[in-house]
mmCIF file of C-alpha atoms and ligand atoms in Angstrom:
data_model
loop_
_atom_site.group_PDB
_atom_site.id
_atom_site.type_symbol
_atom_site.label_atom_id
_atom_site.label_comp_id
_atom_site.label_asym_id
_atom_site.label_seq_id
_atom_site.Cartn_x
_atom_site.Cartn_y
_atom_site.Cartn_z
ATOM 1 C CA MET A 14 14.364 15.618 -25.740
ATOM 2 C CA VAL A 15 11.637 15.479 -23.116
ATOM 3 C CA GLU A 16 8.648 17.612 -24.156
ATOM 4 C CA ARG A 17 6.030 17.364 -21.454
ATOM 5 C CA SER A 18 5.930 15.582 -18.119
ATOM 6 C CA VAL A 19 3.463 15.068 -15.199
ATOM 7 C CA THR A 20 4.591 14.065 -11.736
ATOM 8 C CA VAL A 21 2.271 12.259 -9.274
ATOM 9 C CA THR A 22 2.786 11.534 -5.586
ATOM 10 C CA VAL A 23 1.092 8.357 -4.267
ATOM 11 C CA PRO A 24 1.052 6.978 -0.771
ATOM 12 C CA ALA A 25 1.681 3.575 0.835
ATOM 13 C CA LYS A 26 -1.100 1.906 2.831
ATOM 14 C CA ILE A 27 -1.307 0.279 6.211
ATOM 15 C CA ASN A 28 -4.153 -2.096 7.072
ATOM 16 C CA LEU A 29 -5.490 -1.052 10.504
ATOM 17 C CA HIS A 30 -7.570 -4.184 10.440
ATOM 18 C CA LEU A 31 -7.206 -7.052 7.994
ATOM 19 C CA GLY A 32 -9.936 -9.693 8.421
ATOM 20 C CA VAL A 33 -9.429 -12.601 6.044
ATOM 21 C CA GLY A 34 -12.420 -14.775 5.325
ATOM 22 C CA PRO A 35 -12.816 -18.082 3.452
ATOM 23 C CA VAL A 36 -11.316 -18.706 0.010
ATOM 24 C CA ARG A 37 -13.880 -17.878 -2.734
ATOM 25 C CA ALA A 38 -14.635 -19.804 -5.882
ATOM 26 C CA ASP A 39 -12.359 -17.401 -7.860
ATOM 27 C CA GLY A 40 -9.402 -18.206 -5.552
ATOM 28 C CA TYR A 41 -9.356 -14.879 -3.768
ATOM 29 C CA HIS A 42 -10.207 -14.496 -0.054
ATOM 30 C CA ASP A 43 -13.106 -12.380 1.108
ATOM 31 C CA LEU A 44 -11.690 -9.467 3.050
ATOM 32 C CA ALA A 45 -12.924 -6.902 5.574
ATOM 33 C CA THR A 46 -10.185 -4.376 5.956
ATOM 34 C CA VAL A 47 -9.526 -0.772 6.927
ATOM 35 C CA PHE A 48 -6.952 0.877 4.705
ATOM 36 C CA HIS A 49 -5.044 3.929 5.982
ATOM 37 C CA ALA A 50 -2.820 5.965 3.612
ATOM 38 C CA VAL A 51 0.454 7.256 5.135
ATOM 39 C CA ASP A 52 2.863 9.932 3.877
ATOM 40 C CA MET A 53 5.482 7.423 2.745
ATOM 41 C CA CYS A 54 5.094 8.119 -1.001
ATOM 42 C CA ASP A 55 6.475 6.941 -4.324
ATOM 43 C CA THR A 56 6.799 9.640 -7.016
ATOM 44 C CA VAL A 57 5.711 8.666 -10.500
ATOM 45 C CA THR A 58 6.583 10.794 -13.538
ATOM 46 C CA ALA A 59 5.141 10.254 -17.030
ATOM 47 C CA SER A 60 7.042 12.027 -19.825
ATOM 48 C CA GLU A 61 6.239 12.210 -23.506
ATOM 49 C CA THR A 62 9.359 11.804 -25.571
ATOM 50 C CA THR A 63 9.990 13.070 -29.075
ATOM 51 C CA GLY A 64 11.603 10.955 -31.747
ATOM 52 C CA SER A 65 10.740 7.407 -32.622
ATOM 53 C CA ALA A 66 7.935 5.698 -30.651
ATOM 54 C CA VAL A 67 9.058 3.847 -27.535
ATOM 55 C CA GLY A 68 5.742 2.403 -26.421
ATOM 56 C CA VAL A 69 5.822 2.323 -22.651
ATOM 57 C CA LYS A 70 9.413 2.626 -21.208
ATOM 58 C CA ILE A 71 9.870 2.062 -17.488
ATOM 59 C CA GLU A 72 12.579 3.562 -15.217
ATOM 60 C CA VAL A 73 12.927 2.706 -11.518
ATOM 61 C CA GLU A 74 15.113 4.211 -8.814
ATOM 62 C CA GLY A 75 15.200 4.371 -5.056
ATOM 63 C CA GLU A 76 14.239 1.895 -2.294
ATOM 64 C CA GLY A 77 14.387 -1.704 -3.573
ATOM 65 C CA ALA A 78 14.696 -0.668 -7.259
ATOM 66 C CA GLN A 79 16.803 -3.707 -8.012
ATOM 67 C CA PHE A 80 13.829 -5.982 -7.159
ATOM 68 C CA VAL A 81 11.342 -4.231 -9.436
ATOM 69 C CA PRO A 82 10.791 -5.391 -13.054
ATOM 70 C CA LYS A 83 11.604 -2.773 -15.659
ATOM 71 C CA ASP A 84 9.672 -4.430 -18.542
ATOM 72 C CA SER A 85 5.987 -4.827 -19.430
ATOM 73 C CA LYS A 86 5.444 -6.759 -16.142
ATOM 74 C CA ASN A 87 5.891 -3.537 -14.095
ATOM 75 C CA LEU A 88 2.471 -2.538 -12.839
ATOM 76 C CA MET A 89 3.086 1.012 -14.116
ATOM 77 C CA ALA A 90 3.483 -0.347 -17.653
ATOM 78 C CA VAL A 91 0.355 -2.475 -17.290
ATOM 79 C CA ALA A 92 -1.537 0.623 -16.020
ATOM 80 C CA ALA A 93 -0.290 2.886 -18.896
ATOM 81 C CA GLU A 94 -1.153 0.320 -21.578
ATOM 82 C CA LEU A 95 -4.637 -0.278 -20.033
ATOM 83 C CA LEU A 96 -5.401 3.471 -19.996
ATOM 84 C CA ALA A 97 -4.101 3.839 -23.577
ATOM 85 C CA ARG A 98 -6.238 0.889 -24.773
ATOM 86 C CA HIS A 99 -9.260 2.397 -22.961
ATOM 87 C CA HIS A 100 -8.884 5.563 -25.028
ATOM 88 C CA GLY A 101 -7.641 3.996 -28.232
ATOM 89 C CA ILE A 102 -4.264 5.680 -27.934
ATOM 90 C CA SER A 103 -0.804 4.320 -29.016
ATOM 91 C CA PRO A 104 1.293 5.110 -25.987
ATOM 92 C CA ASN A 105 4.696 6.819 -26.375
ATOM 93 C CA VAL A 106 5.643 7.495 -22.785
ATOM 94 C CA THR A 107 8.450 7.065 -20.297
ATOM 95 C CA VAL A 108 7.169 6.274 -16.800
ATOM 96 C CA HIS A 109 9.697 6.853 -14.090
ATOM 97 C CA VAL A 110 9.278 6.015 -10.374
ATOM 98 C CA HIS A 111 11.326 7.149 -7.424
ATOM 99 C CA LYS A 112 10.469 4.497 -4.809
ATOM 100 C CA LYS A 113 10.213 5.045 -1.059
ATOM 101 C CA ILE A 114 7.686 2.277 -0.408
ATOM 102 C CA PRO A 115 9.443 -0.998 0.355
ATOM 103 C CA VAL A 116 9.082 -3.602 -2.377
ATOM 104 C CA ALA A 117 7.098 -6.765 -1.489
ATOM 105 C CA GLY A 118 6.713 -5.174 1.985
ATOM 106 C CA GLY A 119 2.921 -5.421 2.432
ATOM 107 C CA MET A 120 2.388 -1.693 1.848
ATOM 108 C CA ALA A 121 1.022 -1.999 -1.669
ATOM 109 C CA GLY A 122 3.964 -0.261 -3.387
ATOM 110 C CA GLY A 123 3.307 -1.743 -6.791
ATOM 111 C CA SER A 124 -0.352 -0.905 -6.579
ATOM 112 C CA ALA A 125 0.496 2.682 -5.592
ATOM 113 C CA ASP A 126 2.748 2.929 -8.630
ATOM 114 C CA ALA A 127 -0.021 1.593 -10.886
ATOM 115 C CA ALA A 128 -2.411 4.224 -9.523
ATOM 116 C CA GLY A 129 0.319 6.900 -9.973
ATOM 117 C CA ALA A 130 0.858 5.847 -13.587
ATOM 118 C CA LEU A 131 -2.904 6.007 -14.297
ATOM 119 C CA ILE A 132 -3.196 9.581 -12.969
ATOM 120 C CA ALA A 133 0.112 10.745 -14.519
ATOM 121 C CA CYS A 134 -0.726 9.368 -18.026
ATOM 122 C CA ASP A 135 -4.323 10.602 -17.849
ATOM 123 C CA SER A 136 -3.049 14.063 -17.180
ATOM 124 C CA LEU A 137 -0.144 13.866 -19.733
ATOM 125 C CA TRP A 138 -2.504 12.583 -22.458
ATOM 126 C CA GLN A 139 -5.267 14.988 -21.448
ATOM 127 C CA THR A 140 -7.740 12.088 -21.640
ATOM 128 C CA HIS A 141 -9.830 13.435 -18.670
ATOM 129 C CA THR A 142 -10.976 9.973 -17.666
ATOM 130 C CA PRO A 143 -14.040 10.206 -15.403
ATOM 131 C CA LYS A 144 -13.477 9.069 -11.839
ATOM 132 C CA ILE A 145 -15.799 6.119 -12.186
ATOM 133 C CA GLU A 146 -13.846 4.818 -15.159
ATOM 134 C CA LEU A 147 -10.491 5.310 -13.346
ATOM 135 C CA ASP A 148 -11.937 3.276 -10.473
ATOM 136 C CA SER A 149 -12.910 0.494 -12.853
ATOM 137 C CA LEU A 150 -9.420 0.467 -14.526
ATOM 138 C CA ALA A 151 -7.869 0.458 -11.103
ATOM 139 C CA THR A 152 -9.941 -2.605 -10.036
ATOM 140 C CA GLN A 153 -8.711 -4.420 -13.170
ATOM 141 C CA LEU A 154 -5.121 -3.635 -12.158
ATOM 142 C CA GLY A 155 -5.319 -5.033 -8.683
ATOM 143 C CA SER A 156 -7.290 -5.179 -5.411
ATOM 144 C CA ASP A 157 -5.262 -2.440 -3.696
ATOM 145 C CA VAL A 158 -5.120 -0.043 -6.670
ATOM 146 C CA PRO A 159 -8.505 1.733 -6.133
ATOM 147 C CA PHE A 160 -7.498 2.633 -2.539
ATOM 148 C CA ALA A 161 -4.201 4.061 -3.795
ATOM 149 C CA LEU A 162 -6.236 6.383 -6.068
ATOM 150 C CA HIS A 163 -8.452 7.572 -3.150
ATOM 151 C CA GLY A 164 -6.170 7.512 -0.052
ATOM 152 C CA GLY A 165 -7.483 8.677 3.293
ATOM 153 C CA THR A 166 -8.958 6.004 5.531
ATOM 154 C CA SER A 167 -11.482 3.503 3.989
ATOM 155 C CA MET A 168 -13.149 0.188 4.631
ATOM 156 C CA GLY A 169 -12.361 -2.321 1.912
ATOM 157 C CA THR A 170 -14.556 -5.353 1.274
ATOM 158 C CA SER A 171 -14.798 -8.135 -1.317
ATOM 159 C CA ARG A 172 -11.097 -8.481 -2.418
ATOM 160 C CA GLY A 173 -10.473 -5.042 -0.857
ATOM 161 C CA GLU A 174 -11.412 -3.142 -3.982
ATOM 162 C CA VAL A 175 -14.930 -2.134 -2.788
ATOM 163 C CA LEU A 176 -14.286 1.026 -0.748
ATOM 164 C CA THR A 177 -16.406 2.854 1.830
ATOM 165 C CA PRO A 178 -14.783 5.957 3.339
ATOM 166 C CA VAL A 179 -14.465 5.932 7.100
ATOM 167 C CA ILE A 180 -14.740 9.016 9.317
ATOM 168 C CA SER A 181 -11.466 9.746 11.010
ATOM 169 C CA THR A 182 -10.376 12.710 13.133
ATOM 170 C CA GLY A 183 -6.902 14.237 13.265
ATOM 171 C CA GLU A 184 -3.688 12.479 12.422
ATOM 172 C CA PHE A 185 -2.076 9.241 13.565
ATOM 173 C CA HIS A 186 1.710 8.964 13.859
ATOM 174 C CA TRP A 187 3.490 5.702 12.917
ATOM 175 C CA VAL A 188 6.911 4.153 13.075
ATOM 176 C CA ILE A 189 7.580 1.890 10.119
ATOM 177 C CA ALA A 190 10.239 -0.865 10.340
ATOM 178 C CA PHE A 191 11.468 -2.232 6.969
ATOM 179 C CA ASN A 192 12.670 -5.789 7.305
ATOM 180 C CA GLU A 193 15.320 -7.709 5.285
ATOM 181 C CA GLY A 194 13.819 -9.194 2.087
ATOM 182 C CA GLY A 195 10.193 -9.248 1.030
ATOM 183 C CA LEU A 196 7.257 -11.655 1.249
ATOM 184 C CA SER A 197 5.185 -12.777 -1.709
ATOM 185 C CA THR A 198 1.522 -11.943 -1.063
ATOM 186 C CA PRO A 199 0.145 -15.227 -2.552
ATOM 187 C CA ARG A 200 2.642 -17.193 -0.459
ATOM 188 C CA VAL A 201 1.448 -15.434 2.735
ATOM 189 C CA TYR A 202 -2.226 -16.199 1.918
ATOM 190 C CA ALA A 203 -1.358 -19.840 1.232
ATOM 191 C CA GLU A 204 0.517 -20.040 4.567
ATOM 192 C CA CYS A 205 -2.518 -18.471 6.318
ATOM 193 C CA ASP A 206 -4.749 -21.235 4.773
ATOM 194 C CA ARG A 207 -2.253 -23.915 5.754
ATOM 195 C CA LEU A 208 -2.059 -22.764 9.428
ATOM 196 C CA ARG A 209 -5.839 -22.515 9.648
ATOM 197 C CA GLU A 210 -6.200 -26.084 8.253
ATOM 198 C CA LEU A 211 -3.606 -27.360 10.755
ATOM 199 C CA SER A 212 -5.425 -25.774 13.670
ATOM 200 C CA HIS A 213 -8.894 -26.741 12.373
ATOM 201 C CA HIS A 214 -9.736 -23.032 12.573
ATOM 202 C CA LYS A 215 -13.326 -22.405 11.482
ATOM 203 C CA VAL A 216 -13.220 -19.549 8.995
ATOM 204 C CA THR A 217 -16.163 -17.198 9.224
ATOM 205 C CA ALA A 218 -17.157 -14.106 7.297
ATOM 206 C CA PRO A 219 -14.811 -11.195 8.130
ATOM 207 C CA PHE A 220 -16.007 -7.916 9.561
ATOM 208 C CA VAL A 221 -14.541 -4.671 10.832
ATOM 209 C CA PRO A 222 -14.958 -4.223 14.622
ATOM 210 C CA GLU A 223 -17.167 -1.266 15.665
ATOM 211 C CA ALA A 224 -14.569 -0.314 18.340
ATOM 212 C CA LEU A 225 -12.005 0.344 15.579
ATOM 213 C CA LEU A 226 -14.315 2.669 13.710
ATOM 214 C CA TYR A 227 -15.111 4.448 17.051
ATOM 215 C CA ALA A 228 -11.340 4.936 17.757
ATOM 216 C CA LEU A 229 -10.903 6.516 14.235
ATOM 217 C CA ARG A 230 -13.887 8.782 14.715
ATOM 218 C CA ALA A 231 -12.561 9.871 18.075
ATOM 219 C CA GLY A 232 -8.971 10.395 16.735
ATOM 220 C CA ASP A 233 -7.792 8.449 19.747
ATOM 221 C CA PRO A 234 -4.470 6.527 19.249
ATOM 222 C CA VAL A 235 -4.673 4.723 22.577
ATOM 223 C CA THR A 236 -8.032 3.121 21.761
ATOM 224 C CA LEU A 237 -6.928 2.482 18.189
ATOM 225 C CA ALA A 238 -3.821 0.701 19.440
ATOM 226 C CA HIS A 239 -6.036 -1.924 21.130
ATOM 227 C CA GLU A 240 -8.017 -2.487 17.915
ATOM 228 C CA LEU A 241 -5.167 -3.013 15.403
ATOM 229 C CA SER A 242 -5.230 -6.564 14.024
ATOM 230 C CA ASN A 243 -4.095 -8.533 11.029
ATOM 231 C CA ASP A 244 -5.247 -12.098 10.195
ATOM 232 C CA LEU A 245 -2.122 -12.521 8.022
ATOM 233 C CA GLN A 246 0.301 -11.722 10.836
ATOM 234 C CA ALA A 247 0.744 -15.347 12.018
ATOM 235 C CA ALA A 248 1.403 -16.475 8.453
ATOM 236 C CA ALA A 249 3.967 -13.667 7.828
ATOM 237 C CA ILE A 250 5.765 -14.597 11.100
ATOM 238 C CA SER A 251 5.663 -18.235 10.194
ATOM 239 C CA LEU A 252 7.474 -17.481 6.910
ATOM 240 C CA LYS A 253 9.840 -14.903 8.430
ATOM 241 C CA PRO A 254 10.214 -15.591 12.174
ATOM 242 C CA THR A 255 12.484 -12.544 12.730
ATOM 243 C CA VAL A 256 9.340 -10.320 12.331
ATOM 244 C CA GLN A 257 8.187 -11.411 15.839
ATOM 245 C CA ARG A 258 11.334 -9.928 17.434
ATOM 246 C CA VAL A 259 10.814 -6.628 15.586
ATOM 247 C CA LEU A 260 7.205 -6.445 16.828
ATOM 248 C CA GLU A 261 8.196 -7.202 20.473
ATOM 249 C CA THR A 262 11.091 -4.686 20.366
ATOM 250 C CA GLY A 263 8.959 -1.851 19.031
ATOM 251 C CA VAL A 264 6.426 -2.307 21.893
ATOM 252 C CA GLU A 265 9.193 -2.766 24.501
ATOM 253 C CA LEU A 266 10.654 0.560 23.328
ATOM 254 C CA GLY A 267 7.370 2.388 23.999
ATOM 255 C CA ALA A 268 5.104 2.100 20.934
ATOM 256 C CA LEU A 269 1.396 1.831 21.775
ATOM 257 C CA ALA A 270 1.069 -1.280 19.553
ATOM 258 C CA GLY A 271 2.720 -2.900 16.595
ATOM 259 C CA ILE A 272 1.393 -5.069 13.704
ATOM 260 C CA VAL A 273 2.591 -6.610 10.526
ATOM 261 C CA SER A 274 1.527 -4.380 7.602
ATOM 262 C CA GLY A 275 -0.694 -6.377 5.114
ATOM 263 C CA SER A 276 1.177 -9.485 4.024
ATOM 264 C CA GLY A 277 4.417 -8.232 5.659
ATOM 265 C CA PRO A 278 7.200 -8.286 6.387
ATOM 266 C CA THR A 279 7.113 -4.528 7.149
ATOM 267 C CA CYS A 280 5.973 -3.789 10.752
ATOM 268 C CA VAL A 281 4.102 -0.638 11.704
ATOM 269 C CA PHE A 282 3.940 0.814 15.215
ATOM 270 C CA LEU A 283 1.334 3.289 16.445
ATOM 271 C CA THR A 284 2.492 6.127 18.668
ATOM 272 C CA ARG A 285 0.817 8.917 20.617
ATOM 273 C CA ASP A 286 2.016 11.897 18.493
ATOM 274 C CA ALA A 287 4.841 13.132 16.237
ATOM 275 C CA SER A 288 7.481 13.480 18.928
ATOM 276 C CA HIS A 289 6.606 10.039 20.401
ATOM 277 C CA ALA A 290 7.053 8.579 16.887
ATOM 278 C CA LEU A 291 10.512 10.217 16.544
ATOM 279 C CA ASP A 292 11.503 8.875 19.944
ATOM 280 C CA VAL A 293 10.370 5.271 19.251
ATOM 281 C CA ALA A 294 11.929 5.394 15.775
ATOM 282 C CA ALA A 295 15.356 6.495 17.177
ATOM 283 C CA ARG A 296 15.276 3.692 19.830
ATOM 284 C CA LEU A 297 14.111 1.057 17.362
ATOM 285 C CA SER A 298 16.820 2.075 14.876
ATOM 286 C CA GLY A 299 19.406 1.799 17.670
ATOM 287 C CA ALA A 300 18.178 -1.688 18.632
ATOM 288 C CA GLY A 301 19.386 -3.047 15.268
ATOM 289 C CA VAL A 302 16.552 -5.524 14.797
ATOM 290 C CA CYS A 303 15.380 -4.328 11.355
ATOM 291 C CA ARG A 304 16.881 -2.921 8.126
ATOM 292 C CA THR A 305 15.522 0.623 8.122
ATOM 293 C CA VAL A 306 13.190 2.687 10.366
ATOM 294 C CA ARG A 307 11.001 5.612 9.207
ATOM 295 C CA THR A 308 8.208 7.713 10.624
ATOM 296 C CA ALA A 309 4.952 8.446 8.816
ATOM 297 C CA ARG A 310 1.681 10.102 9.443
ATOM 298 C CA GLY A 311 -1.781 9.384 8.178
ATOM 299 C CA PRO A 312 -4.317 9.737 6.706
ATOM 300 C CA VAL A 313 -3.066 11.447 3.530
ATOM 301 C CA PRO A 314 -4.744 11.806 0.124
ATOM 302 C CA GLY A 315 -4.309 9.256 -2.652
ATOM 303 C CA ALA A 316 -2.525 9.738 -6.002
ATOM 304 C CA ARG A 317 -2.344 13.378 -7.009
ATOM 305 C CA VAL A 318 -0.534 15.514 -9.544
ATOM 306 C CA THR A 319 2.221 17.473 -7.765
ATOM 307 C CA HIS A 320 4.059 18.916 -10.791
ATOM 308 C CA SER A 321 3.663 19.272 -14.502
ATOM 309 C CA THR A 322 5.692 20.864 -17.256
ATOM 310 C CA SER A 323 4.578 21.744 -20.779
ATOM 311 C CA ASN A 324 7.694 22.055 -23.054
HETATM 312 P P1 ATP B 417 0.603 -6.154 -1.996
HETATM 313 O O1 ATP B 417 -0.027 -5.041 -2.780
HETATM 314 O O2 ATP B 417 0.224 -7.512 -2.586
HETATM 315 O O3 ATP B 417 0.515 -6.060 -0.549
HETATM 316 P P2 ATP B 417 3.345 -5.627 -1.611
HETATM 317 O O4 ATP B 417 3.204 -4.295 -1.116
HETATM 318 O O5 ATP B 417 3.748 -6.669 -0.616
HETATM 319 O O6 ATP B 417 2.077 -6.116 -2.445
HETATM 320 P P3 ATP B 417 4.791 -4.744 -3.918
HETATM 321 O O7 ATP B 417 5.823 -3.737 -3.515
HETATM 322 O O8 ATP B 417 3.565 -4.215 -4.557
HETATM 323 O O9 ATP B 417 4.504 -5.678 -2.709
HETATM 324 O O10 ATP B 417 5.519 -5.735 -4.904
HETATM 325 C C1 ATP B 417 5.054 -7.066 -5.203
HETATM 326 C C2 ATP B 417 5.740 -7.483 -6.500
HETATM 327 O O11 ATP B 417 5.209 -6.781 -7.582
HETATM 328 C C3 ATP B 417 7.260 -7.252 -6.511
HETATM 329 O O12 ATP B 417 7.987 -8.355 -6.060
HETATM 330 C C4 ATP B 417 7.562 -6.900 -7.937
HETATM 331 O O13 ATP B 417 8.107 -8.035 -8.608
HETATM 332 C C5 ATP B 417 6.217 -6.588 -8.605
HETATM 333 N N1 ATP B 417 6.088 -5.209 -9.129
HETATM 334 C C6 ATP B 417 5.592 -4.864 -10.290
HETATM 335 N N2 ATP B 417 5.578 -3.546 -10.497
HETATM 336 C C7 ATP B 417 6.057 -3.048 -9.394
HETATM 337 C C8 ATP B 417 6.353 -1.676 -8.944
HETATM 338 N N3 ATP B 417 6.053 -0.654 -9.738
HETATM 339 N N4 ATP B 417 6.826 -1.506 -7.750
HETATM 340 C C9 ATP B 417 7.073 -2.579 -6.940
HETATM 341 N N5 ATP B 417 6.888 -3.848 -7.287
HETATM 342 C C10 ATP B 417 6.422 -4.088 -8.505
#
């Protein structure tokens, strides 16, 4: 019998700018990115179960569930174990996720679920972990996890885990094209390095363009459209050439601009407003160039408790 449960909603991210610098001594790349959380959310529920101890049990349903590990490798299990260890607790919890974020799609779905599990378990166990400790645990779980906790729009530096909030006005409306299959993030970075080496590209320290920050402050989608950029885009297209056709089609059908999201292969298109997004989404869906089309708006908050039951 389920005794208590806590449900957390956690958003996907888009990188409005993803500047990839040189490889560091630790093998990571230095990044200068702008994260933007959109209302395409996974729902994570942590439940305490009575009876014999189960440790951390994982359940996955929804978008791409068949591609997600259900054992201790699932990032929600890693997060729950880490939080339990931090507080000296023996976990006895079932963590369930209903996925809407595409798996291996460049929208940080696994990181979102890890952030969701941290917040859900912290509330379920009433451990009241201070924000600064949650941030530190999130950083240990992965570069994108701190942003999934915070949401909104933020600049990310170092591996992406050092966050500085960015002023942004109003809402931006997006069309999101899910493509067939996923891309492994390490493979996309390796391909980016390979393409740079081939072209003798001199890699310099990455930075976020001032014009992008201005467009966000002004809440102006037309200016923002000119500033969207992703240094991993060429690598994602090299590994999955069909992505190029999706990007071209979205723009032909009226989007202000389109880019690959993070390491891809998901493509995101900026539109003028909610009704323009619906119009572009319907046309893109009809064009049959991608697997699924959704609309989303941003920025939205990060992981937050949306429901809890006690007995
Ligand atoms: P990144 O954060 O590197 O951009 P991504 O968004 O491209 O990643 P994810 O959806 O996070 O990709 O999945 C990457 C891999 O992580 C998957 O192939 C899967 O094996 C593993 N994984 C572990 N836990 C989860 C989870 N809860 N949800 C999705 N994938 C998970």
